[in-house]
mmCIF file of C-alpha atoms in Angstrom:
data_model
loop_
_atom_site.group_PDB
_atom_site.id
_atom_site.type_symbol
_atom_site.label_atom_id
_atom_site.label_comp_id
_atom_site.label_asym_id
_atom_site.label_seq_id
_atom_site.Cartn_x
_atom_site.Cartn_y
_atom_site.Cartn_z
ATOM 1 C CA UNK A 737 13.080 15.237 -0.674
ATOM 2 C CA UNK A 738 15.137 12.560 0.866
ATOM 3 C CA UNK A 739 14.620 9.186 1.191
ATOM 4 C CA UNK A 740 13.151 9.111 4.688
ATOM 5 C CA UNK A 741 10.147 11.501 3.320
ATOM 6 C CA UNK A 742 9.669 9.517 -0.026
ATOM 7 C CA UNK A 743 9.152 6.197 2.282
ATOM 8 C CA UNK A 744 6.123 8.007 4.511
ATOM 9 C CA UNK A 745 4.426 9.274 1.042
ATOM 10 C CA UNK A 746 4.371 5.720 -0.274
ATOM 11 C CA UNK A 747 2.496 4.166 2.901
ATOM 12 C CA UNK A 748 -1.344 3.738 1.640
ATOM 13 C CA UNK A 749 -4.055 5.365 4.293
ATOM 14 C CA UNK A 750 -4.954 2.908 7.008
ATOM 15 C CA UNK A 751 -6.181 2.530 9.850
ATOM 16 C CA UNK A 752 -5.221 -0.861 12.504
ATOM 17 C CA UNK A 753 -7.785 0.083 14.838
ATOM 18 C CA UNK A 754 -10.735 0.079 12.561
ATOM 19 C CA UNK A 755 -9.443 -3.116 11.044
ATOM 20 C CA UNK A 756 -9.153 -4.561 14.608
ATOM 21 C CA UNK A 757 -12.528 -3.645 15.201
ATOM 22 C CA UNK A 758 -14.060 -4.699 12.301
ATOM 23 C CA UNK A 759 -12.876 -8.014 13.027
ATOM 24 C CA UNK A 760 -13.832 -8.142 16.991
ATOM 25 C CA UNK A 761 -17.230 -7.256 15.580
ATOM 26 C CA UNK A 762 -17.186 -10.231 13.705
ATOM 27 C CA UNK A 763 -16.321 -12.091 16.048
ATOM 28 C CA UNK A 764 -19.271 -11.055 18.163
ATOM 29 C CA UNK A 765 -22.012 -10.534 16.145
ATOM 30 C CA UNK A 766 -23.890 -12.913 13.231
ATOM 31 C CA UNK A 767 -25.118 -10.045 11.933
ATOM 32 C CA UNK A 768 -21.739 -7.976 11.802
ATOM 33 C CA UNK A 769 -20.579 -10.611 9.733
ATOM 34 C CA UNK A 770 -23.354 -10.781 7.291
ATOM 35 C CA UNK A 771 -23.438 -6.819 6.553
ATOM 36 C CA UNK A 772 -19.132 -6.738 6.391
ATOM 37 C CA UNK A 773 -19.145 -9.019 3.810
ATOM 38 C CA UNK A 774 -21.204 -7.363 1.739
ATOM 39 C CA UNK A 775 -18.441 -4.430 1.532
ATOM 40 C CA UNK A 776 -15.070 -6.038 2.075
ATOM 41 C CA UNK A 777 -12.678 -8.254 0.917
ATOM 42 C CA UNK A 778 -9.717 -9.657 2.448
ATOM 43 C CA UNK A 779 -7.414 -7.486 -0.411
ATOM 44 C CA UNK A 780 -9.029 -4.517 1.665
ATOM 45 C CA UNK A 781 -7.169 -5.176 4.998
ATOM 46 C CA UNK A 782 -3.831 -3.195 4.714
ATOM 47 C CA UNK A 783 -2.503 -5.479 7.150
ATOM 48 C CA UNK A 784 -1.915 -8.987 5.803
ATOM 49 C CA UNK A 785 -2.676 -10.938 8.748
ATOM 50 C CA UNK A 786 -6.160 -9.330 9.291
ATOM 51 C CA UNK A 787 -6.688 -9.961 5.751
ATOM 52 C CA UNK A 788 -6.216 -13.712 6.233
ATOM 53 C CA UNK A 789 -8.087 -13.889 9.709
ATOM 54 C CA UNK A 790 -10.721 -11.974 7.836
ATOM 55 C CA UNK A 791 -10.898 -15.067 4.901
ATOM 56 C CA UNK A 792 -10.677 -17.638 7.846
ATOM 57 C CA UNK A 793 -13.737 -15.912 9.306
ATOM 58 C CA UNK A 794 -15.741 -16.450 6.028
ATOM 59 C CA UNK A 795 -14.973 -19.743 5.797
ATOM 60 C CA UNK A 796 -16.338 -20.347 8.745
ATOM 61 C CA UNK A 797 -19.379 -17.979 8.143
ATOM 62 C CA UNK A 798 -20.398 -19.849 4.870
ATOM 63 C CA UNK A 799 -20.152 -23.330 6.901
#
């Protein structure tokens, strides 16, 4: 295998849509955000930066 292969086995499943909309949905909806948070945590996000806008967004929930 060469190097180039071993790199695309190591990247986790994702998805950047579904963590886009999980956070529009947020955005829009109480509700969204009450249900999300009982299933995710920002360590879920693959992405970094939705994993911080996510933790932003319950701050803000919980005020």
């Amino acid at each position: 295998m060469t190097a180039n292969n071993n790199q695309i086995l190591n990247v986790q499943p994702h998805s950047d849509d579904a963590e886009v909309a999980v956070l529009g949905s947020m955005l829009a909806s109480r509700e969204a955000v009450s249900k999300t948070i009982q299933w995710l945590s920002p360590e879920h996000f693959y992405k970094d930066g939705n994993g911080k806008i996510y933790s932003v967004m319950l701050n803000l929930f919980d005020k």
